[in-house]
Coordinates of C-alpha atoms in Angstrom, one line a residue:
Chain A
X1 CA 18.2 -25.8 21.1
X2 CA 19.9 -26.3 24.2
X3 CA 18.2 -28.0 27.6
X4 CA 18.0 -24.9 29.7
X5 CA 16.2 -22.7 26.6
X6 CA 13.7 -25.6 26.4
X7 CA 13.4 -25.2 29.9
X8 CA 12.9 -21.5 30.1
X9 CA 10.0 -22.1 27.3
X10 CA 8.4 -24.4 29.6
X11 CA 8.7 -22.0 32.3
X12 CA 7.4 -19.4 30.7
X13 CA 4.4 -21.0 29.2
X14 CA 3.7 -22.6 32.8
X15 CA 3.9 -19.2 33.8
X16 CA 1.6 -17.6 31.8
X17 CA -0.7 -20.3 32.6
X18 CA -0.3 -19.4 35.9
X19 CA -1.2 -15.7 35.1
X20 CA -3.9 -16.3 32.7
X21 CA -5.7 -18.9 35.6
X22 CA -4.9 -16.3 38.2
X23 CA -6.8 -13.9 36.4
X24 CA -9.8 -16.4 35.6
X25 CA -10.3 -17.0 39.1
X26 CA -9.0 -14.2 40.8
X27 CA -5.4 -14.6 42.6
X28 CA -6.0 -15.6 46.0
X29 CA -8.5 -17.8 44.8
X30 CA -6.1 -19.6 42.4
X31 CA -3.8 -19.9 45.2
X32 CA -5.8 -21.9 47.3
X33 CA -7.0 -24.0 44.7
X34 CA -2.9 -24.5 43.8
X35 CA -2.2 -25.4 47.3
X36 CA -5.1 -27.5 47.5
X37 CA -3.9 -29.8 44.8
X38 CA -0.4 -29.5 46.4
X39 CA 1.2 -32.4 47.3
X40 CA -1.2 -35.1 45.4
X41 CA -0.1 -33.0 42.4
X42 CA 3.5 -34.0 42.7
X43 CA 2.8 -37.4 43.6
X44 CA 0.4 -38.3 41.3
X45 CA 1.6 -36.6 38.0
X46 CA 2.7 -39.4 35.5
X47 CA 6.8 -39.4 35.4
X48 CA 8.9 -38.0 32.6
X49 CA 11.0 -40.6 30.7
X50 CA 13.0 -38.0 29.1
X51 CA 13.9 -36.5 32.6
X52 CA 14.4 -40.0 34.1
X53 CA 16.6 -41.1 31.3
X54 CA 20.3 -41.7 32.3
X55 CA 24.0 -42.6 30.9
X56 CA 23.3 -44.4 27.2
X57 CA 19.3 -43.9 27.4
X58 CA 20.2 -40.3 27.0
X59 CA 20.1 -40.5 23.1
X60 CA 18.2 -37.6 22.6
X61 CA 20.8 -34.8 24.0
X62 CA 23.6 -34.5 21.3
X63 CA 27.0 -35.8 22.9
X64 CA 29.1 -33.7 20.2
X65 CA 28.9 -30.8 22.1
X66 CA 30.7 -30.8 25.3
X67 CA 28.7 -28.9 27.9
X68 CA 28.5 -27.5 31.6
X69 CA 25.7 -26.0 33.5
X70 CA 27.9 -22.8 33.9
X71 CA 25.3 -19.6 33.5
X72 CA 22.0 -22.1 33.0
X73 CA 20.9 -21.0 36.4
X74 CA 21.4 -17.6 35.8
X75 CA 19.6 -17.9 32.6
X76 CA 16.9 -19.3 33.6
X77 CA 16.3 -16.9 36.9
X78 CA 16.5 -14.1 34.5
X79 CA 13.8 -15.9 32.5
X80 CA 11.7 -15.8 35.3
X81 CA 12.6 -12.6 36.8
X82 CA 11.4 -11.3 33.3
X83 CA 7.9 -12.8 33.8
X84 CA 7.1 -10.1 36.7
X85 CA 5.1 -13.0 38.1
X86 CA 3.3 -12.1 41.7
X87 CA 5.6 -13.9 44.7
X88 CA 3.4 -16.5 45.1
X89 CA 2.9 -17.3 41.6
X90 CA 6.3 -17.1 41.2
X91 CA 6.8 -20.0 44.1
X92 CA 4.3 -22.0 42.5
X93 CA 6.0 -21.8 39.1
X94 CA 9.5 -23.1 40.4
X95 CA 7.6 -25.9 42.1
X96 CA 6.4 -26.9 38.6
X97 CA 7.0 -30.7 38.5
X98 CA 7.9 -31.6 35.3
X99 CA 10.3 -28.9 35.5
X100 CA 11.7 -30.2 38.5
X101 CA 12.1 -33.4 37.1
X102 CA 14.1 -32.1 34.9
X103 CA 16.5 -29.9 37.3
X104 CA 17.0 -32.6 39.8
X105 CA 17.9 -35.2 37.5
X106 CA 21.7 -35.3 36.2
X107 CA 21.3 -34.0 32.6
X108 CA 23.6 -31.5 31.9
X109 CA 21.6 -28.3 31.4
X110 CA 23.7 -26.9 28.6
X111 CA 23.3 -30.0 26.3
X112 CA 22.1 -29.6 22.8
X113 CA 18.6 -31.2 22.0
X114 CA 19.1 -33.2 18.6
X115 CA 17.9 -31.1 16.1
X116 CA 16.3 -31.9 12.4
X117 CA 16.2 -35.8 11.3
X118 CA 15.4 -37.1 15.2
X119 CA 11.7 -37.5 16.5
X120 CA 13.1 -37.1 19.9
X121 CA 12.4 -33.4 20.0
X122 CA 9.0 -33.6 18.6
X123 CA 8.2 -36.4 21.6
X124 CA 10.1 -33.9 24.4
X125 CA 7.6 -31.2 23.3
X126 CA 4.6 -33.7 23.3
X127 CA 5.3 -35.1 26.8
X128 CA 5.3 -31.6 28.2
X129 CA 2.1 -30.2 26.6
X130 CA 0.9 -33.8 28.0
X131 CA 2.3 -33.0 31.8
X132 CA 0.6 -29.4 31.1
X133 CA -2.5 -31.1 30.7
X134 CA -2.2 -33.5 33.2
X135 CA -1.4 -30.7 35.6
X136 CA -4.3 -29.3 34.6
X137 CA -6.6 -32.2 35.4
X138 CA -5.1 -32.3 38.6
X139 CA -6.3 -29.0 39.7
X140 CA -9.8 -29.1 41.5
X141 CA -12.2 -26.6 39.3
X142 CA -15.2 -26.4 39.3
X143 CA -17.2 -28.1 36.5
X144 CA -19.4 -25.3 35.6
X145 CA -16.0 -23.2 34.7
X146 CA -14.0 -25.9 33.6
X147 CA -13.9 -25.7 29.7
X148 CA -13.2 -21.8 30.0
X149 CA -10.1 -22.6 32.6
X150 CA -8.8 -25.3 30.5
X151 CA -9.2 -23.1 27.3
X152 CA -6.9 -20.5 28.7
X153 CA -4.7 -22.7 29.8
X154 CA -4.1 -24.2 26.2
X155 CA -2.9 -21.0 24.7
X156 CA 0.4 -20.8 26.4
X157 CA 1.4 -24.7 25.8
X158 CA 0.1 -24.0 22.0
X159 CA 2.8 -21.3 21.9
X160 CA 5.1 -23.3 23.8
X161 CA 4.8 -26.1 20.9
X162 CA 4.8 -23.7 17.8
X163 CA 8.0 -22.1 19.2
X164 CA 9.8 -25.0 20.4
X165 CA 9.4 -27.0 17.5
X166 CA 10.8 -24.4 15.3
X167 CA 13.8 -23.9 17.4
X168 CA 14.5 -27.4 17.7
X169 CA 14.6 -27.3 13.8
X170 CA 11.9 -29.9 12.7
X171 CA 12.2 -29.2 9.0
X172 CA 9.7 -27.5 7.5
X173 CA 7.1 -28.5 4.8
X174 CA 7.2 -25.4 3.1
X175 CA 5.0 -22.3 3.6
X176 CA 1.5 -21.8 3.8
X177 CA -0.3 -19.1 2.0
Chain B
X1 CA -13.2 -20.5 20.6
X2 CA -12.0 -17.6 20.8
X3 CA -13.7 -13.8 20.5
X4 CA -10.6 -12.1 20.8
X5 CA -9.0 -10.7 17.9
X6 CA -5.1 -10.3 18.8
X7 CA -5.8 -14.1 20.4
X8 CA -7.3 -15.0 17.1
X9 CA -4.3 -13.5 14.9
X10 CA -1.6 -15.2 17.1
X11 CA -3.4 -18.6 16.9
X12 CA -3.1 -17.9 12.9
X13 CA 0.5 -17.5 13.1
X14 CA 1.0 -20.7 15.1
X15 CA -1.4 -22.7 12.7
X16 CA 0.8 -21.4 10.0
X17 CA 4.0 -22.6 11.7
X18 CA 3.0 -26.1 12.9
X19 CA 1.2 -26.9 9.3
X20 CA 4.5 -25.8 8.2
X21 CA 6.2 -28.0 10.1
X22 CA 3.9 -30.8 9.5
X23 CA 2.6 -31.1 13.1
X24 CA -0.9 -32.5 13.1
X25 CA -1.4 -32.7 16.8
X26 CA -0.7 -29.1 17.1
X27 CA -2.9 -27.9 14.1
X28 CA -5.8 -29.9 15.3
X29 CA -5.6 -28.2 18.7
X30 CA -4.9 -24.7 17.1
X31 CA -8.3 -24.9 15.3
X32 CA -10.2 -26.0 17.8
X33 CA -8.7 -23.2 20.0
X34 CA -9.8 -20.9 17.4
X35 CA -13.3 -22.2 16.5
X36 CA -12.1 -22.9 12.8
X37 CA -12.7 -27.0 13.6
X38 CA -15.0 -28.9 11.4
X39 CA -18.1 -27.7 10.2
X40 CA -17.1 -24.0 12.1
X41 CA -15.2 -23.5 8.9
X42 CA -17.7 -24.3 6.4
X43 CA -18.5 -21.5 4.1
X44 CA -22.1 -21.0 4.9
X45 CA -21.1 -20.6 8.6
X46 CA -18.7 -18.4 8.5
X47 CA -20.8 -16.3 5.9
X48 CA -23.1 -15.7 9.0
X49 CA -20.2 -14.0 10.8
X50 CA -19.6 -11.7 7.8
X51 CA -23.5 -10.3 7.7
X52 CA -23.4 -6.6 6.7
X53 CA -20.1 -6.4 5.4
X54 CA -19.9 -5.3 1.5
X55 CA -20.7 -8.1 -0.3
X56 CA -17.2 -7.9 -2.6
X57 CA -14.7 -8.1 0.5
X58 CA -17.3 -10.8 1.8
X59 CA -16.9 -12.7 -1.3
X60 CA -13.1 -12.4 -1.1
X61 CA -13.2 -13.9 2.6
X62 CA -15.3 -16.6 1.5
X63 CA -13.1 -18.4 -0.7
X64 CA -11.3 -21.7 -0.2
X65 CA -8.2 -20.6 2.3
X66 CA -9.4 -17.9 3.6
X67 CA -11.2 -19.1 6.8
X68 CA -8.8 -17.5 9.2
X69 CA -8.8 -14.1 7.4
X70 CA -13.2 -14.6 7.6
X71 CA -13.2 -14.9 11.2
X72 CA -10.5 -12.2 11.9
X73 CA -12.8 -9.5 10.2
X74 CA -16.0 -10.8 11.7
X75 CA -13.9 -10.0 15.3
X76 CA -12.2 -6.9 13.9
X77 CA -15.5 -5.4 13.2
X78 CA -17.1 -6.3 16.7
X79 CA -14.2 -4.4 18.1
X80 CA -14.7 -1.6 16.1
X81 CA -11.8 -2.1 14.2
X82 CA -11.4 -0.6 10.5
X83 CA -10.4 -2.6 7.3
X84 CA -8.0 -1.1 4.8
X85 CA -6.5 -1.7 1.5
X86 CA -3.4 -0.7 0.3
X87 CA -2.3 -1.3 -3.1
X88 CA 1.4 -1.8 -3.2
X89 CA 4.0 -2.6 -6.2
X90 CA 6.8 -5.3 -4.1
X91 CA 9.3 -7.6 -4.9
X92 CA 7.6 -10.9 -5.2
X93 CA 9.9 -13.1 -3.0
X94 CA 9.8 -11.1 -0.5
X95 CA 6.6 -11.7 0.3
X96 CA 6.9 -14.0 3.5
X97 CA 9.8 -11.8 5.1
X98 CA 7.2 -8.6 4.7
X99 CA 4.8 -10.1 6.1
X100 CA 7.0 -10.9 9.0
X101 CA 8.1 -7.6 9.4
X102 CA 4.4 -5.8 9.1
X103 CA 2.7 -8.4 11.5
X104 CA 6.0 -7.0 14.0
X105 CA 5.5 -3.2 13.1
X106 CA 1.5 -4.0 14.1
X107 CA 2.5 -5.6 17.4
X108 CA 4.4 -2.5 18.8
X109 CA 4.5 -1.1 21.3
X110 CA 1.4 -2.3 22.0
X111 CA -0.8 -4.7 19.3
X112 CA -3.0 -2.1 17.0
X113 CA -4.0 -4.3 14.1
X114 CA -3.2 -7.3 12.1
X115 CA -2.6 -8.2 7.9
X116 CA -5.4 -10.1 6.7
X117 CA -4.4 -11.1 3.1
X118 CA -2.8 -10.0 0.1
X119 CA -4.1 -10.3 -3.8
X120 CA -3.1 -9.6 -7.1
X121 CA -3.8 -5.9 -8.1
X122 CA -5.3 -7.0 -11.2
X123 CA -5.2 -9.0 -14.3
X124 CA -1.5 -8.0 -15.0
X125 CA 0.1 -8.2 -11.7
X126 CA 3.5 -8.3 -12.6
X127 CA 5.0 -5.2 -14.1
X128 CA 8.8 -5.0 -14.6
X129 CA 9.7 -7.9 -12.3
X130 CA 7.3 -6.0 -9.5
X131 CA 4.3 -7.4 -7.9
X132 CA 1.2 -5.4 -7.9
X133 CA -0.8 -6.5 -4.7
X134 CA -3.8 -5.3 -2.9
X135 CA -2.8 -5.8 1.2
X136 CA -5.6 -5.9 3.4
X137 CA -5.5 -5.1 6.9
X138 CA -7.2 -4.8 10.2
X139 CA -6.5 -1.6 12.2
X140 CA -7.1 -0.6 15.7
X141 CA -9.7 2.6 16.4
X142 CA -7.9 5.3 16.1
X143 CA -4.9 4.0 13.9
X144 CA -4.6 4.3 10.3
X145 CA -2.7 3.1 7.2
X146 CA -0.3 5.9 7.6
X147 CA 0.9 4.8 10.9
X148 CA 2.3 1.6 9.0
X149 CA 4.7 3.4 7.2
X150 CA 4.4 0.5 4.2
X151 CA 7.2 2.4 1.8
X152 CA 10.0 2.0 4.7
X153 CA 9.7 -2.0 4.8
X154 CA 12.1 -4.5 2.9
X155 CA 10.4 -5.5 -0.3
X156 CA 8.0 -2.7 -0.9
X157 CA 8.9 -0.4 -3.7
X158 CA 6.1 1.9 -3.9
X159 CA 2.5 2.7 -1.8
X160 CA 0.4 3.4 -5.0
X161 CA -2.9 3.6 -3.1
X162 CA -4.9 3.5 0.5
X163 CA -8.5 2.8 0.5
X164 CA -11.1 1.9 3.6
X165 CA -12.9 -1.0 2.8
X166 CA -14.7 -1.0 6.0
X167 CA -14.4 2.2 8.6
X168 CA -14.4 2.4 12.2
X169 CA -17.4 3.6 14.1
X170 CA -15.7 4.9 16.7

């Protein structure tokens, strides 16, 4: 799985989260909440150890697959367009801090994430899910509705977790019937 | 805890996948979202969800390992779905593919039901290398088993019989 595919899954999960929360709070109110959280969101989220890695630290990407960023942005833009989010939500999607950490790094978007036999893929997924939880906590959600809102936001990230782990190639233990 | 049939169906799929991948954190999260964590999945609590359904079918749902299906049936009934049973003659080694194809068929163009479970269709369930199986489905109001076109799916050799277990009131 390439880094760009991982980022597309991440944006899809975040896009679904934005859509679900907009449906829950009403789009206008939710956009206000996003704007209230605004800069505080970017400043206070924990740093990404994967996006901030450089040079020899990037052991989670496979150096045996030469790569470049050619077409990667086009793929990303196409995937976001397909989500059909309202303009304001799409704006906030592109601003998602964990995504920005990767896209603004020097990492090659077409590089492959190491597959079976490496724990880095699972750790990358864990980090993305923890970042999503941290993002959610930065929204100023009234305590009376917080459990329902958090629940609505968890399902897209569970889907992300399930689909990305499968694609990264974590070795299956066997079918469950 | 979800009260939406299709959401629970999706959670079951993720649970299966994450379980196969040995992702314990994901498995726990899925169970918590489904309302099947801890004592929620105890037989006495599942039984409360199944009040009013035919005792024979209730018994099948309360066996160990069918917690998801018990909850799916309770939500399906609450949403006026019907529950049907078809008797099929199947290629045993193709079961996993068949499950995936059926789930896919039931999700297009928009979701209209879900696969519940398969079981042996009697004490002599392997006949000439084929598995005689009962397949249970939940179908949205207005849909019926013929819409599944089971005979066209890879792995299905013959559709022997279709019965209604719980009809839709709609």
